[in-house]
Coordinates of C-alpha atoms in Angstrom, one line a residue:
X1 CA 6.5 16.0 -28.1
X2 CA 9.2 18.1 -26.0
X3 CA 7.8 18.3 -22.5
X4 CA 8.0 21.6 -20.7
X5 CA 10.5 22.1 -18.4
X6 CA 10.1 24.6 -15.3
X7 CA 11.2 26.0 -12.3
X8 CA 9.9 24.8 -9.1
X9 CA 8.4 28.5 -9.1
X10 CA 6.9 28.9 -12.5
X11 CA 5.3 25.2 -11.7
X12 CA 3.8 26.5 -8.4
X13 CA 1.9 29.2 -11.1
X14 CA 0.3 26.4 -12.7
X15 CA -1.5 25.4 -9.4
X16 CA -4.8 27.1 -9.9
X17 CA -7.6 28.0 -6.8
X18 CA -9.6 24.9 -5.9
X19 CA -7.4 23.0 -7.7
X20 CA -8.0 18.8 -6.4
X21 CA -3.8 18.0 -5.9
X22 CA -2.7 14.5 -5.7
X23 CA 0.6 14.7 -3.3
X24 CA 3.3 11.9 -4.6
X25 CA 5.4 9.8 -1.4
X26 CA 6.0 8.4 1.3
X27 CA 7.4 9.8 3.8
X28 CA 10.8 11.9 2.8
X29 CA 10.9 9.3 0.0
X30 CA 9.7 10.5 -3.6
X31 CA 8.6 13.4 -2.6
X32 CA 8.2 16.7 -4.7
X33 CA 9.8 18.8 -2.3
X34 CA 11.3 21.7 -4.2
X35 CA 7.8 22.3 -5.8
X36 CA 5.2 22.3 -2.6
X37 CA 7.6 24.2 -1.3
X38 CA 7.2 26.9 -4.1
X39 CA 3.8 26.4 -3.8
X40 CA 3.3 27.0 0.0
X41 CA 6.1 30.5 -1.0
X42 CA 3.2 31.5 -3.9
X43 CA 0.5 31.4 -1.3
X44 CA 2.1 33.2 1.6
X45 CA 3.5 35.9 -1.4
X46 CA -0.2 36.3 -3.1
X47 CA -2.8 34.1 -1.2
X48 CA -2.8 31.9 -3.8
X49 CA -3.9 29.0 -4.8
X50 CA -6.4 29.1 -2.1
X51 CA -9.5 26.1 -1.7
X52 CA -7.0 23.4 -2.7
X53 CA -8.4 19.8 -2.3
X54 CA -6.0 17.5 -1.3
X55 CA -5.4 14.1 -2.0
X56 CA -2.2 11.5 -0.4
X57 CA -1.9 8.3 0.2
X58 CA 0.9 8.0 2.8
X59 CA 2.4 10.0 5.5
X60 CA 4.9 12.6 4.0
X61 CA 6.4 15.1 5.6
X62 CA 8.7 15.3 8.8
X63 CA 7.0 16.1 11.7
X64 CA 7.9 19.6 11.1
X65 CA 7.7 21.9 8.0
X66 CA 8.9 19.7 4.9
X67 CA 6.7 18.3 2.3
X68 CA 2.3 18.6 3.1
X69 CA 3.5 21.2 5.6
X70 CA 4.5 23.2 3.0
X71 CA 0.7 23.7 1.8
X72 CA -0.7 23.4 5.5
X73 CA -1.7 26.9 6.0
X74 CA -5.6 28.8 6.7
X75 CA -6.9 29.4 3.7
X76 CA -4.8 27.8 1.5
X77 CA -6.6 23.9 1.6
X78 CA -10.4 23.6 1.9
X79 CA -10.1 19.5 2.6
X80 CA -7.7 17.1 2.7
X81 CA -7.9 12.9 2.5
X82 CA -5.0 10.8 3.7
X83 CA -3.7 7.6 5.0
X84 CA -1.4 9.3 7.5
X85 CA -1.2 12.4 9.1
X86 CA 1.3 12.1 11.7
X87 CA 3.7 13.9 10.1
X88 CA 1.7 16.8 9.4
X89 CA 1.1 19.0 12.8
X90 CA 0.2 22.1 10.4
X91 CA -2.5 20.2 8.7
X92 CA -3.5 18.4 11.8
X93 CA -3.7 21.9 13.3
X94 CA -6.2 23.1 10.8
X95 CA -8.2 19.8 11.0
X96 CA -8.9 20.0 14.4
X97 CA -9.5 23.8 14.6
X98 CA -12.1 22.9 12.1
X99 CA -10.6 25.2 9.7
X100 CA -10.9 22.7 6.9
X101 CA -12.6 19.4 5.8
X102 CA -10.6 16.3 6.4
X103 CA -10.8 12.4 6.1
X104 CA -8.4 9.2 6.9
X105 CA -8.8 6.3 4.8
X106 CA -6.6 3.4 4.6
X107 CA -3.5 3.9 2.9
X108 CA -4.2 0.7 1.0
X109 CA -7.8 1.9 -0.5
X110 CA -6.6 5.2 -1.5
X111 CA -3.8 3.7 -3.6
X112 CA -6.3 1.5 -5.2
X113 CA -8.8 4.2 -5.6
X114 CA -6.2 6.5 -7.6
X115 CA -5.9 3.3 -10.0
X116 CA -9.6 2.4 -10.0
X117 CA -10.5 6.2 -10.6
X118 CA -7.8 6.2 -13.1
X119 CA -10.0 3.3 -15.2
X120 CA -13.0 5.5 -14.6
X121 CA -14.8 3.1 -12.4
X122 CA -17.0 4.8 -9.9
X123 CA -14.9 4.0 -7.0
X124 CA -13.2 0.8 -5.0
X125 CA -15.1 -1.8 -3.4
X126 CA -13.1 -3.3 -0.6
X127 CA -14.1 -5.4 2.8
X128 CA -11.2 -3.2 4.2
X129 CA -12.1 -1.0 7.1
X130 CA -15.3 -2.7 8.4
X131 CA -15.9 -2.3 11.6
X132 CA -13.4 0.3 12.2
X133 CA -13.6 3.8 12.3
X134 CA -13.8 4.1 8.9
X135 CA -17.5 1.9 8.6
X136 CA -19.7 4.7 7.7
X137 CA -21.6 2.9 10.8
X138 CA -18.9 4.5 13.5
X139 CA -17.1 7.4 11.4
X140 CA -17.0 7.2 7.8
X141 CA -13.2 8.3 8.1
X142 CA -14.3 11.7 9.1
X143 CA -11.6 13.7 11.0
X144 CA -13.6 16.6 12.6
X145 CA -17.4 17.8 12.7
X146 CA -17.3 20.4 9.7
X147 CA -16.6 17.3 7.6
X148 CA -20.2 15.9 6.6
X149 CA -19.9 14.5 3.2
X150 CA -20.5 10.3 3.1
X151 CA -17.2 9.2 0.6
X152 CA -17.4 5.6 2.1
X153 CA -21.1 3.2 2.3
X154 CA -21.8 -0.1 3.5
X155 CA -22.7 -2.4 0.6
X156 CA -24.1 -6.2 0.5
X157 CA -22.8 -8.5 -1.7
X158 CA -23.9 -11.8 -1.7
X159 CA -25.0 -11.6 2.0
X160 CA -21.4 -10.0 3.1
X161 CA -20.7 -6.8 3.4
X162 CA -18.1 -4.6 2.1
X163 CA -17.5 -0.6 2.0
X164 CA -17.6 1.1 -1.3
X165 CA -15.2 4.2 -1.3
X166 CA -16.3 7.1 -4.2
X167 CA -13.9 8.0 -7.0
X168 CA -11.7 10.7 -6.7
X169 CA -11.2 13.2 -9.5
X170 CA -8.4 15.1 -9.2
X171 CA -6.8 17.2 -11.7
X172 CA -3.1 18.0 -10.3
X173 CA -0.6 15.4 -10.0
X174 CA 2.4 16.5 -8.0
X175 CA 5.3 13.6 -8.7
X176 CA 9.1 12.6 -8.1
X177 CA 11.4 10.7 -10.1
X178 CA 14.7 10.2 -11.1
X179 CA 15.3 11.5 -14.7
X180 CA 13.1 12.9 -17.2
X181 CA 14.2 12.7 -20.8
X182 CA 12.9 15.3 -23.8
X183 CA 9.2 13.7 -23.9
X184 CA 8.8 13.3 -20.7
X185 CA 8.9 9.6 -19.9
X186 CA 10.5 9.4 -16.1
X187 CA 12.8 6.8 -14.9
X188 CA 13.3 6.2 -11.0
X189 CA 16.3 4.6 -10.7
X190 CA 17.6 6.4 -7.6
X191 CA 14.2 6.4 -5.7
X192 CA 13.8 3.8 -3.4
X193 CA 10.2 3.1 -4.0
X194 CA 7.8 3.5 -7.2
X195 CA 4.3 3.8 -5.1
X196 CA 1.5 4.6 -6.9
X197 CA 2.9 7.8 -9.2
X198 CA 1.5 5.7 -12.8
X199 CA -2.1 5.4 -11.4
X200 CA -2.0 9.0 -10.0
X201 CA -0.4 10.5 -13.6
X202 CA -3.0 8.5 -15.5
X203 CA -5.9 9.7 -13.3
X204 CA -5.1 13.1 -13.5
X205 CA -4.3 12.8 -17.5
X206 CA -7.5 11.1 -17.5
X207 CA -9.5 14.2 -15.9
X208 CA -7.4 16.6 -18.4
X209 CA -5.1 17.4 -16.2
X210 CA -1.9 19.1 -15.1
X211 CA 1.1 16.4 -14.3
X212 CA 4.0 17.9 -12.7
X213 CA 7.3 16.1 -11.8
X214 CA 10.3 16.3 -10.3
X215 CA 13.3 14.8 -11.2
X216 CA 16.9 15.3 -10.9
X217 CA 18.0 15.7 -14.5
X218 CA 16.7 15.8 -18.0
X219 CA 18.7 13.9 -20.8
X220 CA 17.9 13.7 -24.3
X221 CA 15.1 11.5 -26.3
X222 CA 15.8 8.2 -26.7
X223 CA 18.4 7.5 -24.2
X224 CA 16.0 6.1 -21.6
X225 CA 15.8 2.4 -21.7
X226 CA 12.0 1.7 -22.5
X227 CA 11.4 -0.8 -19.9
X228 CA 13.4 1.6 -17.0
X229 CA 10.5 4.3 -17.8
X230 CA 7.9 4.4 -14.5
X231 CA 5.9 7.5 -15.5
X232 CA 5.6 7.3 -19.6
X233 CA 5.6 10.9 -21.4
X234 CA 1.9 10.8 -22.4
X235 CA 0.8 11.3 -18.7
X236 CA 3.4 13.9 -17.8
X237 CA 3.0 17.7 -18.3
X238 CA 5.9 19.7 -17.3
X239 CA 9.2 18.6 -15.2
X240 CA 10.9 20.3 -12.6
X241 CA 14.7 20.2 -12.0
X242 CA 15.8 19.9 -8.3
X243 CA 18.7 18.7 -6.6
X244 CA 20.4 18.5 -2.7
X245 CA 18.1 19.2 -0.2
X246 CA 15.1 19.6 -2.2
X247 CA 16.0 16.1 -3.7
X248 CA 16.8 13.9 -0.8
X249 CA 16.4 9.9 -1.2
X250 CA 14.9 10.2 1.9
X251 CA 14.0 13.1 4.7
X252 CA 17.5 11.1 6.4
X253 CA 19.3 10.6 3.5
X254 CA 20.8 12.1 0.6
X255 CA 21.2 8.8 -1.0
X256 CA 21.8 5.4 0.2
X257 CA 22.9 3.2 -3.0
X258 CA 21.9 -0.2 -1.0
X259 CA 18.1 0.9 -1.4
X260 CA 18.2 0.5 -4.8
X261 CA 20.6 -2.3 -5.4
X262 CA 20.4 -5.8 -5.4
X263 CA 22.9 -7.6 -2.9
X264 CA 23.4 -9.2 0.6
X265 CA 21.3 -7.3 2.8
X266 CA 23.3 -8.6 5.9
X267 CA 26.4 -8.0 4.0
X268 CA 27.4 -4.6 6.2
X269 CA 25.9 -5.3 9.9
X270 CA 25.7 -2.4 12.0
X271 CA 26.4 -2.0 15.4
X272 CA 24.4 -4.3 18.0
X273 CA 21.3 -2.1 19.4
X274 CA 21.6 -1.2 23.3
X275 CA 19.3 -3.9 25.1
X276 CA 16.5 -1.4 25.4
X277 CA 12.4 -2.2 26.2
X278 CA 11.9 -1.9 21.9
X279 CA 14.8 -4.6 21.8
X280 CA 13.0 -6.8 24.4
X281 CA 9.9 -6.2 22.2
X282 CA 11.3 -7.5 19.4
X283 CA 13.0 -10.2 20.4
X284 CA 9.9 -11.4 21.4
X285 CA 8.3 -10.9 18.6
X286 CA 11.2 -12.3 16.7
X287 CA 10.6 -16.0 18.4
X288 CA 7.5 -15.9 16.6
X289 CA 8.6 -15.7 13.1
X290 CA 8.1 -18.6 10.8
X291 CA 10.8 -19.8 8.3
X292 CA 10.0 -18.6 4.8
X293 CA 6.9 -16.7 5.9
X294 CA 6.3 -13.1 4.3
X295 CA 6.2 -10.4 6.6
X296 CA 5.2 -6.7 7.3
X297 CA 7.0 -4.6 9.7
X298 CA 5.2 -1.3 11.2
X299 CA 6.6 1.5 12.5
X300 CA 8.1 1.5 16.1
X301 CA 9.1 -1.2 18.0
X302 CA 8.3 -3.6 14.9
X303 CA 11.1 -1.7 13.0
X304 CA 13.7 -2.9 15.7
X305 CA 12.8 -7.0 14.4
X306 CA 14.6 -6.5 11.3
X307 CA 17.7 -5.3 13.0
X308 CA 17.2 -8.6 15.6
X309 CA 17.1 -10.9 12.6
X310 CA 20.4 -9.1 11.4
X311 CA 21.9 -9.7 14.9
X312 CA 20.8 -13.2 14.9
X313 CA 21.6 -14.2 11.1
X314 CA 18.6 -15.2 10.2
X315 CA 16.8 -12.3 7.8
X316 CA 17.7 -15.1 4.5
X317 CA 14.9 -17.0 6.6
X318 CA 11.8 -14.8 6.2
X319 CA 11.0 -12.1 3.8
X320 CA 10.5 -8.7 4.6
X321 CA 8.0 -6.6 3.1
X322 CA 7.2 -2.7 3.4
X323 CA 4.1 -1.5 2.4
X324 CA 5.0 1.2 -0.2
X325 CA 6.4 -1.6 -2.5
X326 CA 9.9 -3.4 -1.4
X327 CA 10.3 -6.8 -1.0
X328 CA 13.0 -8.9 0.6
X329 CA 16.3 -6.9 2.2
X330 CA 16.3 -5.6 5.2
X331 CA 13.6 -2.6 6.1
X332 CA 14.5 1.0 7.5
X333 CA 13.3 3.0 10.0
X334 CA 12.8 6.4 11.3
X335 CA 12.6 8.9 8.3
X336 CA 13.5 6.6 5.9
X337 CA 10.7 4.1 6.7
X338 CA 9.3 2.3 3.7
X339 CA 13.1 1.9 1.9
X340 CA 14.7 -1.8 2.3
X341 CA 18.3 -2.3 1.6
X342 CA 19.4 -4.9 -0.6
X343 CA 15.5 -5.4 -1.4
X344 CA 14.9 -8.1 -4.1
X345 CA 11.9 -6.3 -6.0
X346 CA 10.4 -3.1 -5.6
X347 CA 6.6 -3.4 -7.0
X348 CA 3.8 -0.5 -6.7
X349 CA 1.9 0.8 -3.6
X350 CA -1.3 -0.3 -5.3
X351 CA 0.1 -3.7 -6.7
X352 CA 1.8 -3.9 -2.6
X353 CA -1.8 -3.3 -1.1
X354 CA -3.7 -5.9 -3.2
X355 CA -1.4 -8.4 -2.5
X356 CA -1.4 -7.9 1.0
X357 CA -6.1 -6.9 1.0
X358 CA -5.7 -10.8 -0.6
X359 CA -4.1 -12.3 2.5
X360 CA -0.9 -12.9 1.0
X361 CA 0.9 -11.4 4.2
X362 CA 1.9 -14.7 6.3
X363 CA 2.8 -12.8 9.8
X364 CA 2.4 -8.8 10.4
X365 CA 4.0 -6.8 13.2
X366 CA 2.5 -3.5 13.9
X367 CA 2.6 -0.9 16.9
X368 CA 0.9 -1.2 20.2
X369 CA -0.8 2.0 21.2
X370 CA -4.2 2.2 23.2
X371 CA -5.9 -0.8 23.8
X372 CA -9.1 -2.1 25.5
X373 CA -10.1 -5.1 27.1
X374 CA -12.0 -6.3 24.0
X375 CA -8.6 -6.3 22.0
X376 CA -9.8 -3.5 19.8
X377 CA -6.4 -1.0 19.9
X378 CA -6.3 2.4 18.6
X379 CA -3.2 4.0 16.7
X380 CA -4.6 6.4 14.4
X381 CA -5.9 9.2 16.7
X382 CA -5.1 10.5 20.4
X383 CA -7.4 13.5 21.8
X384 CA -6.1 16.5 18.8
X385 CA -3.6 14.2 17.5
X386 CA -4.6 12.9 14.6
X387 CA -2.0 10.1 13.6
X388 CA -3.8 8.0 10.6
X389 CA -4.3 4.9 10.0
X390 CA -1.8 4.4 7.4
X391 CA -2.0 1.0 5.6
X392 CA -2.6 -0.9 9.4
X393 CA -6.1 -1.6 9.0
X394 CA -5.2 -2.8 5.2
X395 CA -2.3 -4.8 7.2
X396 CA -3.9 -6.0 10.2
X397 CA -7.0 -7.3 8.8
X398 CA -5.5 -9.7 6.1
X399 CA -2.9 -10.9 7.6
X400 CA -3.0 -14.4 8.5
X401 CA -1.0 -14.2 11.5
X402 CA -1.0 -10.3 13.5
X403 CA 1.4 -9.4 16.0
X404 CA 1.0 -6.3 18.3
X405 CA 4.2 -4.7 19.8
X406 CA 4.7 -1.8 21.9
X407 CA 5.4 -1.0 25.3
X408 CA 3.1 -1.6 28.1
X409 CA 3.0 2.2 29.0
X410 CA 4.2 5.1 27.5
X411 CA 6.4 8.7 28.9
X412 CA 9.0 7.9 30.5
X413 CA 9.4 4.5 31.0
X414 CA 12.6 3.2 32.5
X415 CA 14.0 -0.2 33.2
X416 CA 16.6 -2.3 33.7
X417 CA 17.5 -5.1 32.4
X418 CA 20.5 -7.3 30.9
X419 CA 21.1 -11.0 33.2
X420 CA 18.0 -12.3 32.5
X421 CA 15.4 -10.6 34.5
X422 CA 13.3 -7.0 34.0
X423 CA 12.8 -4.3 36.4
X424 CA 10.8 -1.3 36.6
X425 CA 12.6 1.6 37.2
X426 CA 10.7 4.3 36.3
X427 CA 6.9 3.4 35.1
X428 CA 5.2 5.2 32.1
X429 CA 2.8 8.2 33.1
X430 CA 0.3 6.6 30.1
X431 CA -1.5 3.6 30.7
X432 CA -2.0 2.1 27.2
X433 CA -4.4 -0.6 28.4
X434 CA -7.8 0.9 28.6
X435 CA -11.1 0.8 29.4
X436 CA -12.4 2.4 25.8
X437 CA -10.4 3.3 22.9
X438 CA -10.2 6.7 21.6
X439 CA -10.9 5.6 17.8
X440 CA -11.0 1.5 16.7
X441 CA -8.2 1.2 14.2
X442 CA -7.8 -3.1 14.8
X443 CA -11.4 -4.6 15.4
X444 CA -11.1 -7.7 17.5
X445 CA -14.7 -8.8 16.6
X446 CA -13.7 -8.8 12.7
X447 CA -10.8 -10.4 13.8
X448 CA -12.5 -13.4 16.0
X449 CA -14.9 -13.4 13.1
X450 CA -12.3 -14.3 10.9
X451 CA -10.5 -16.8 13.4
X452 CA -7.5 -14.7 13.2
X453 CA -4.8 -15.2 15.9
X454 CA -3.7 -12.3 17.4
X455 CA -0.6 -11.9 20.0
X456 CA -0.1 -8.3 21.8
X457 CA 3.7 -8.3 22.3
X458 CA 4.9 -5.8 25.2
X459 CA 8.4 -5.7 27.4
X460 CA 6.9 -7.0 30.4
X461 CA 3.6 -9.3 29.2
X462 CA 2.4 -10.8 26.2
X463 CA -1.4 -11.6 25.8
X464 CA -3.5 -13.3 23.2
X465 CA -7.0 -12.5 21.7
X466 CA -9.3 -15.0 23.4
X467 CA -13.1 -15.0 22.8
X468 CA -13.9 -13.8 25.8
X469 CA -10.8 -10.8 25.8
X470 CA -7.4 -10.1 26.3
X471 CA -6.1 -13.2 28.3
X472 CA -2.2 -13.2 30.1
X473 CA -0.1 -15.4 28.8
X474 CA 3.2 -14.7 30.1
X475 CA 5.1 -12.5 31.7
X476 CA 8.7 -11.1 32.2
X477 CA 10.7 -12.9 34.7
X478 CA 11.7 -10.2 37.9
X479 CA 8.1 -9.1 36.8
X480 CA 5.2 -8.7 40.1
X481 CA 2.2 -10.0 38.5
X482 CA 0.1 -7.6 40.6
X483 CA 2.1 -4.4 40.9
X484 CA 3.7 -4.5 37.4
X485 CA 0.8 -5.7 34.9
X486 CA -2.5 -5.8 36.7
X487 CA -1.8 -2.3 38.9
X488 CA -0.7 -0.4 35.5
X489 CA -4.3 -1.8 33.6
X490 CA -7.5 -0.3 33.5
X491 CA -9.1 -3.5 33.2
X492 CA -8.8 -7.0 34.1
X493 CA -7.5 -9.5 31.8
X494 CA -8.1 -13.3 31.6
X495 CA -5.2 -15.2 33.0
X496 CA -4.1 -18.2 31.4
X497 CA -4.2 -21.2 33.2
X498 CA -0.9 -22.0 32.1
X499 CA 0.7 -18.8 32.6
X500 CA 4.3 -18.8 31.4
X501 CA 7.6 -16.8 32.2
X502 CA 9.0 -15.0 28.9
X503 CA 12.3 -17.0 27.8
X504 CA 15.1 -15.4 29.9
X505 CA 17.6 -14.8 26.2
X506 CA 15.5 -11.8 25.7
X507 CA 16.6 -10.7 29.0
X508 CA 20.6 -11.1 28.0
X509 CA 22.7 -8.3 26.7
X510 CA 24.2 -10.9 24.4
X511 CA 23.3 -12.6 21.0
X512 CA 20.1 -15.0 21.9
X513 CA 21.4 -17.6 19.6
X514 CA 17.7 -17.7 17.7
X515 CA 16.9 -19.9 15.3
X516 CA 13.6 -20.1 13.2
X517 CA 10.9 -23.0 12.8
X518 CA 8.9 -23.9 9.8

C-alpha cells in the first residue's frame, strides 16, 4: 500500500484539537523539525490545534525556538510529560505560569512506557525513581500546582517496593528518519541514533492512530534492504520530505559521517582542550575509570572525560555509552549530545534504558549541581527553571559505581592553574553545596541502601558518600582548606582522617601520561 506523502504543511492539518502527540528525539538529533514547525505556523495562523497533550522522552529543542518550542505557545498544549525540559524555555514558561499541566519522569521509564503501552499492558512497573521526586510520596513528577492527576503509585511486591507508572495512549506519532520508500517502511541510515521511534509508531498504530514521519527522500518499493528498515510501513501513515535546515543530523550539525560509521574513534584527534576547571574535573574523574568497564557520560563537565581519554590514548580501554542508544566510539557534546563517533552499535532508547535499570552500567559520570549535606543533589529543577531529570535518576540509581562532577560553585568562577597547583581567582556567586535541595534528583539514602559508592568530583575537592554524610577526601594542592572549601559550604562536611592532596598531573598544562587499572 502506497503511503501518503505530504508537505510539512498539509501534515500539520492532520494534527486535530486535543490530539495526545508523541514528539520523536533527542536533542537536535531525529527530530521532526520541518513538521512542528508547521504545526506551531497552523496554530499562530488559525488557533489550531489547540488542547494538545504532549508526550517526549528526551530533551529536544535548543534552548531557543527549534523543535517542542515550536508547539510551546498559550493555548496551544493543555499538558505535557517529559524527561527533559531544559531546552524548552517556552514550555517551561507555560509550566510555571500554570498555564498548562506538566510532569517529568525519567527519561528511561517513559521510553519503556511507550513500548509497554505499545503491548497494551496497563503501564511500566519500575523500582526507578523511588525516593526521589518522582515517589508519589514527595511529588509524583508533578511540575506545578494545577497538575493534580496521580500517573505514578507506590506498589509492594514481595515486601519491596516499586512505582508503577500508567499507560499512555497517545494517537499522534511525530517521527524522523532517513528514507521512506513507496510503503512506507523508514530506514535511518544517516541518523545518529534509533531511540524509541518503533515502540512510539506501534503505540500509536495500536490506538488507531495517525504516524507521521520525516525523512529526507522517498525511493521506490523494494529497494530498501529489509533488515536496514527501523520503522516498518504498517505503523507509518504519511511521510514528510525535508531537507537542510529543517533536516540537520544534529541542532550543530548538518551531518557528521563518523556518527554513523564504524572506525577508529581516536583516528582524527582534535585539538588539546585549554586546561580549564571542566578539564580539571575530568581528569579527575578520569583516574577513576576501570579498564574494560562500561560507562555513561552526562552532560557538562562529564562530557569533557571522553575528550581526556582521547588526549591520553586510552578510550580502546573503556566503553562509552550514551543513553539514547550508542555504544563504544567516542561521545559528543553540546547540541549534538547523545551522537558517538566511530560508535560500535547503535541499539534503542528503550533496549539502552533496560540495560542500564538492570545494572549493567559499570561506572557513570553525571553533573554536579545543588547538593546537600546528606549527599542527595538536585539537577532537574532550580526556582522557575525547570531542567528534568533526563535518564539521571535511570543512570544514577543502577549504576554500580556513580561519579558526580561539577564545579564547586557556579557564575563566574575563575582560576588559575597550569604548574601543578589551583588558585581562586574569582569565586562563583552560587554556592552549590547546600543546606536543602531544591528537588531530590540522586537519593543518597536509596543509594546507602543499596551500598552504592558514590564519589562527588569538583575542581578544588572531592568527597565521598559516607553513612553519616558528605566526608572530604581531598583537596587541590594551592587550595586553603578553610577559606576555599569550608567558607564557600553551607554545611559542614566530615573530614577524612586521611585527607589527601589531589595528584598534582591534573594541575599540568601537559599530557598527564594516564594509564587505566583493571
Amino acid at each position: 500500500m502506497r503511503v501518503n506523502e505530504l508537505t510539512a504543511q498539509q501534515a500539520a492539518n492532520l494534527i486535530k484539537d486535543e490530539d495526545r502527540v508523541i514528539l520523536g528525539g533527542f536533542i537536535g538529533a531525529v527530530v521532526p523539525e520541518a513538521i512542528e514547525q508547521a504545526i506551531g505556523e497552523r496554530f499562530l495562523a488559525t488557533g489550531h490545534p489547540k488542547n494538545l497533550e504532549i508526550y517526549f522522552t528526551a530533551g529536544q529543542g535548543d534552548g531557543k525556538d527549534r523543535a517542542i518550542n515550536h508547539l510551546s505557545h498559550l493555548g496551544m498544549v493543555s499538558m505535557a510529560l517529559g524527561g527533559h525540559w531544559g531546552l524548552i524555555p517556552h514550555l517551561q514558561k507555560l509550566a510555571n505560569d500554570n498555564q498548562i499541566q506538566g510532569y517529568n519522569f525519567p527519561q528511561g521509564v517513559i521510553a519503556q512506557l511507550l513500548r509497554d503501552s505499545a503491548a497494551g499492558k496497563p503501564g511500566t512497573l519500575s523500582h526507578v525513581g523511588l525516593g526521589t521526586f518522582v515517589d508519589p510520596r514527595v511529588e509524583g513528577g508533578k511540575i506545578n500546582r494545577v497538575t493534580t492527576e496521580d500517573r505514578v503509585s507506590l506498589i509492594n511486591i514481595h515486601d519491596r517496593e516499586y512505582l508503577f507508572y500508567n499507560r499512555l495512549d497517545a494517537n499522534v506519532a511525530l517521527l524522523r528518519g532517513t528514507t521512506a520508500d513507496e510503503n512506507g517502511n523508514i530506514t535511518m541510515e544517516d541518523e545518529c541514533l534509533f531511540l524509541e521511534n518503533l515502540a512510539a509508531a506501534q503505540l500509536v498504530t495500536n490506538m488507531g492512530g495517525t504516524v507521521i514521519v520525516q525523512v529526507k527522500r522517498v525511493v521506490k518499493a523494494g529497494e530498501l534492504p529489509p533488515q536496514q528498515v527501523r520503522i516498518p510501513g504498517i505503523f507509518v501513515n504519511a511521510v514528510v520530505v525535508a531537507e537542510g535546515e529543517d533536516h540537520m543530523q544534529t541542532f550543530a550539525e548538518q551531518m557528521n559521517p563518523a556518527y554513523c560509521m564504524a572506525g577508529n574513534g581516536q583516528s582524527e584527534k582534535s585539538l588539546p582542550r585549554e586546561l580549564d576547571a571542566k578539564k580539571i574535573i575530568a581528569r579527575r574523574a578520569a583516574m577513576e575509570l576501570k579498564q574494560g568497564a562500561i560507562l555513561n557520560y552526562g552532560i557538562g563537565a562529564p562530557e569533557v572525560i571522553a575528550s581526556i581519554t582521547d588526549e591520553e590514548g586510552i578510550t580502546d580501554q573503556v566503553i562509552a555509552t550514551v543513553e539514547p542508544g550508542a555504544i563504544g566510539g567516542t561521545p559528543a557534546g553540546g547540541l549534538s549530545f547523545g551522537a558517538a563517533a566511530y560508535p560500535e552499535a547503535v541499539i534503542t532508547q528503550d533496549q539502552m534504558f533496560d540495560f542500564y535499570d538492570g545494572g549493567g552500567i559499570d561506572q557513570a559520570f553525571l553533573g554536579l549541581a545543588e547538593c546537600n549535606q546528606n549527599g542527595d543533589l538536585n539537577v532537574s529543577k532550580f526556582g522557575d527553571k525547570i531542567a528534568g531529570c533526563g535518564g539521571f535518576i535511570n543512570i544514577t540509581q543502577n549504576a554500580k559505581q556513580v561519579f558526580f562532577c561539577g564545579t564547586f560553585t557556579a557564575g563566574n568562577l575563575q582560576i588559575e592553574t597550569g604548574n601543578g597547583e589551583l588558585r581562586i581567582i574569582n569565586e562563583g556567586k552560587v554556592k552549590k553545596l547546600i543546606q536543602e535541595v531544591g528537588q531530590i534528583t540522586f537519593s543518597a539514602n536509596i543509594a546507602r541502601m543499596n551500598n552504592k559508592p558514590v564519589l562527588y568530583i569538583t575542581e578544588r575537592a572531592v568527597f565521598r558518600l559516607a553513612d553519616e554524610g558528605l566526608e572530604l577526601i581531598e583537596i587541590a594542592p594551592g587550595i586553603d582548606l578553610h577559606k576555599d572549601i569550608l567558607e564557600q559550604m553551607n554545611f559542614s562536611p566530615l573530614i577524612s582522617s586521611e585527607l589527601t592532596l589531589m595528584d598534582e598531573r591534573i594541575f599540568i598544562d601537559k599530557l598527564m601520561g594516564l594509564s587505566i587499572t583493571r
